[in-house]
Coordinates of C-alpha atoms in Angstrom, one line a residue:
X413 CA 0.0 0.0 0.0
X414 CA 2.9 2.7 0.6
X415 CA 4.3 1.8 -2.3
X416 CA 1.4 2.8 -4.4
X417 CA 0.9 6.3 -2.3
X418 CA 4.4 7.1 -2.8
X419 CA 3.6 6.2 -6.7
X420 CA 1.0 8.7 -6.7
X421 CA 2.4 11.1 -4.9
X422 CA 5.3 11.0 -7.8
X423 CA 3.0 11.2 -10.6
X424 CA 1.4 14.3 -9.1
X425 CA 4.5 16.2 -8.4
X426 CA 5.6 15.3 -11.3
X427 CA 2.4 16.6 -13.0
X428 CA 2.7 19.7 -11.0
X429 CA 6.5 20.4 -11.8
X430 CA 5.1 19.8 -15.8
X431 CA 2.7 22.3 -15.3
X432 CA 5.0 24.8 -13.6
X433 CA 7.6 24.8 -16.1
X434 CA 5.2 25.0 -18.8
X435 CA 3.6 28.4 -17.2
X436 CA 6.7 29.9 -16.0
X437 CA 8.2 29.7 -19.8
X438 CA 4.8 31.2 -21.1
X439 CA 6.0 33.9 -18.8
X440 CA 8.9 34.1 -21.0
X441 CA 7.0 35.2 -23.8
X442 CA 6.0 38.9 -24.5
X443 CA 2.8 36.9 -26.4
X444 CA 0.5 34.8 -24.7
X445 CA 1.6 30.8 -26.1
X446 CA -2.3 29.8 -25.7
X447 CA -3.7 32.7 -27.8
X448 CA -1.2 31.9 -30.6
X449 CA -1.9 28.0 -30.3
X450 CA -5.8 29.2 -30.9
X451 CA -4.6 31.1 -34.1
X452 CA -3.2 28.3 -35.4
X453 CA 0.1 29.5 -35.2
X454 CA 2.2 26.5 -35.8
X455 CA 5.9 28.1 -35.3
X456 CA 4.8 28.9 -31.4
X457 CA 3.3 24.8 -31.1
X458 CA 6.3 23.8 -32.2
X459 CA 8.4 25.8 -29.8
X460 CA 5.8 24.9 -26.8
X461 CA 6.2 21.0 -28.0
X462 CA 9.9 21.5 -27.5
X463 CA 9.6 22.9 -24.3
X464 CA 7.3 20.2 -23.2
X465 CA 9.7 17.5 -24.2
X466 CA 12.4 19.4 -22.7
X467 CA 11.2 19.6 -19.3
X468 CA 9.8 15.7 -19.5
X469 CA 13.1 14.3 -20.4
X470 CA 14.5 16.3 -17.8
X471 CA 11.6 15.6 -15.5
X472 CA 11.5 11.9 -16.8
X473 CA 15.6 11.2 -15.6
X474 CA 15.1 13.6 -12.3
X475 CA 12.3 10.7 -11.1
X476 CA 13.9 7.7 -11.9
X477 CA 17.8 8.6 -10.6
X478 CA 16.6 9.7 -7.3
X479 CA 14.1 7.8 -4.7
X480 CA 13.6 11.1 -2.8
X481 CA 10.9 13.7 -4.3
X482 CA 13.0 16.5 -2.8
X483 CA 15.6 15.2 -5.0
X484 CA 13.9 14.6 -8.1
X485 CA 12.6 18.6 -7.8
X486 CA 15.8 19.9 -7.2
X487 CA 17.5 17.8 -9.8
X488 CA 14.8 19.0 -12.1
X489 CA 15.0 22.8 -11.3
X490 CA 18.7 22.5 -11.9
X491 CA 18.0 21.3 -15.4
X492 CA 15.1 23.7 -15.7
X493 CA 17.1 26.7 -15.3
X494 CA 19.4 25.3 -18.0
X495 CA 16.7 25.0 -20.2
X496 CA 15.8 28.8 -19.7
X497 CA 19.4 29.8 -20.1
X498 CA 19.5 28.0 -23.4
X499 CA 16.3 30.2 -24.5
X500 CA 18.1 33.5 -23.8
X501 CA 21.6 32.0 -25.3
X502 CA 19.9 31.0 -28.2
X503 CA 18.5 34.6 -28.0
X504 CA 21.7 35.9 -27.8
X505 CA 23.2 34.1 -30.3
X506 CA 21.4 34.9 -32.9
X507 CA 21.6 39.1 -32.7
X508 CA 20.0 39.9 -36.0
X509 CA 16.6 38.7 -35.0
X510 CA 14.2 38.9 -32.1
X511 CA 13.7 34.8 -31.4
X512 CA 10.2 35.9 -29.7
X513 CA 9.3 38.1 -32.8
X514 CA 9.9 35.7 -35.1
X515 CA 7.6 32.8 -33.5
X516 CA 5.0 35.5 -33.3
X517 CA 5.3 36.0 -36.8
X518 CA 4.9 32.5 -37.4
X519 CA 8.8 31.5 -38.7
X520 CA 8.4 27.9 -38.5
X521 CA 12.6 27.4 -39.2
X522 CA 13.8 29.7 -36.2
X523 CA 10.8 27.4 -34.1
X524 CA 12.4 24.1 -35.3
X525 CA 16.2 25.3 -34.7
X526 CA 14.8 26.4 -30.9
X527 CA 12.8 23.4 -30.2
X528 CA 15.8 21.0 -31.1
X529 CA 17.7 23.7 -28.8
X530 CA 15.5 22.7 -26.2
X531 CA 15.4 19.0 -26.6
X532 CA 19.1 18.9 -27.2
X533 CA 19.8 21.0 -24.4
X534 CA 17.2 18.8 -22.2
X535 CA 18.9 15.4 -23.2
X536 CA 22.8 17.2 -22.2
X537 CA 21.6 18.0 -19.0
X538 CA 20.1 15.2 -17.9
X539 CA 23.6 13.4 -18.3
X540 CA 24.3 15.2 -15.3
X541 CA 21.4 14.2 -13.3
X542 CA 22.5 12.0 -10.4

């Protein structure tokens, strides 16, 4: 029986910790990512499918290295920050071009490039996790 409340108490911080990283990087984003998604613009899904992934694999190699929950979220914030500081490198790297400009405008190639940013980035990191 503990074994399955321990269980669920993992899936629902892990739920949570989904959630939260999804919202703080809409935060990110001088647009709103669900008002874009409901125009159809498919540069900004791609981008928030990238982050998603991002912050599973992350999320996904945070739960199953560590037992403790404490852990797991602290492990996952580490990688989490990484995977904002790889938005505003990106950002940064690419000067002649406002990165949140360009997915408002609907530039599928700049979302691509940053979603495999973010997945790339995501699957580095977790290397680290311990």
């Amino acid at each position: 029986m503990l074994i399955v409340v321990n269980i669920l108490i993992s899936v629902a911080v892990i739920i949570l910790l989904q959630l939260a990283g999804m919202v703080i990087f809409n935060w990110m984003t001088p647009y709103n990512d669900m008002d874009e998604l409901k125009r159809g613009n498919a540069a900004v899904g791609i981008v928030m499918g990238g982050k998603f992934m991002a912050t599973a694999i992350v999320l996904g190699v945070a739960a199953y290295t560590n037992t403790s929950i404490l852990h797991m979220v602290l492990w996952f914030a580490v990688g989490y920050v990484c995977l904002i500081a790889a938005y505003w490198i990106f950002e940064w790297a690419t000067p002649r071009f406002k990165v949140a400009e360009q997915l408002k405008e609907g530039n599928v190639a700049v979302a691509i490039m940053l979603c495999a940013v973010y997945i790339g980035t995501s699957f580095a990191i977790s290397s680290l996790i311990v």
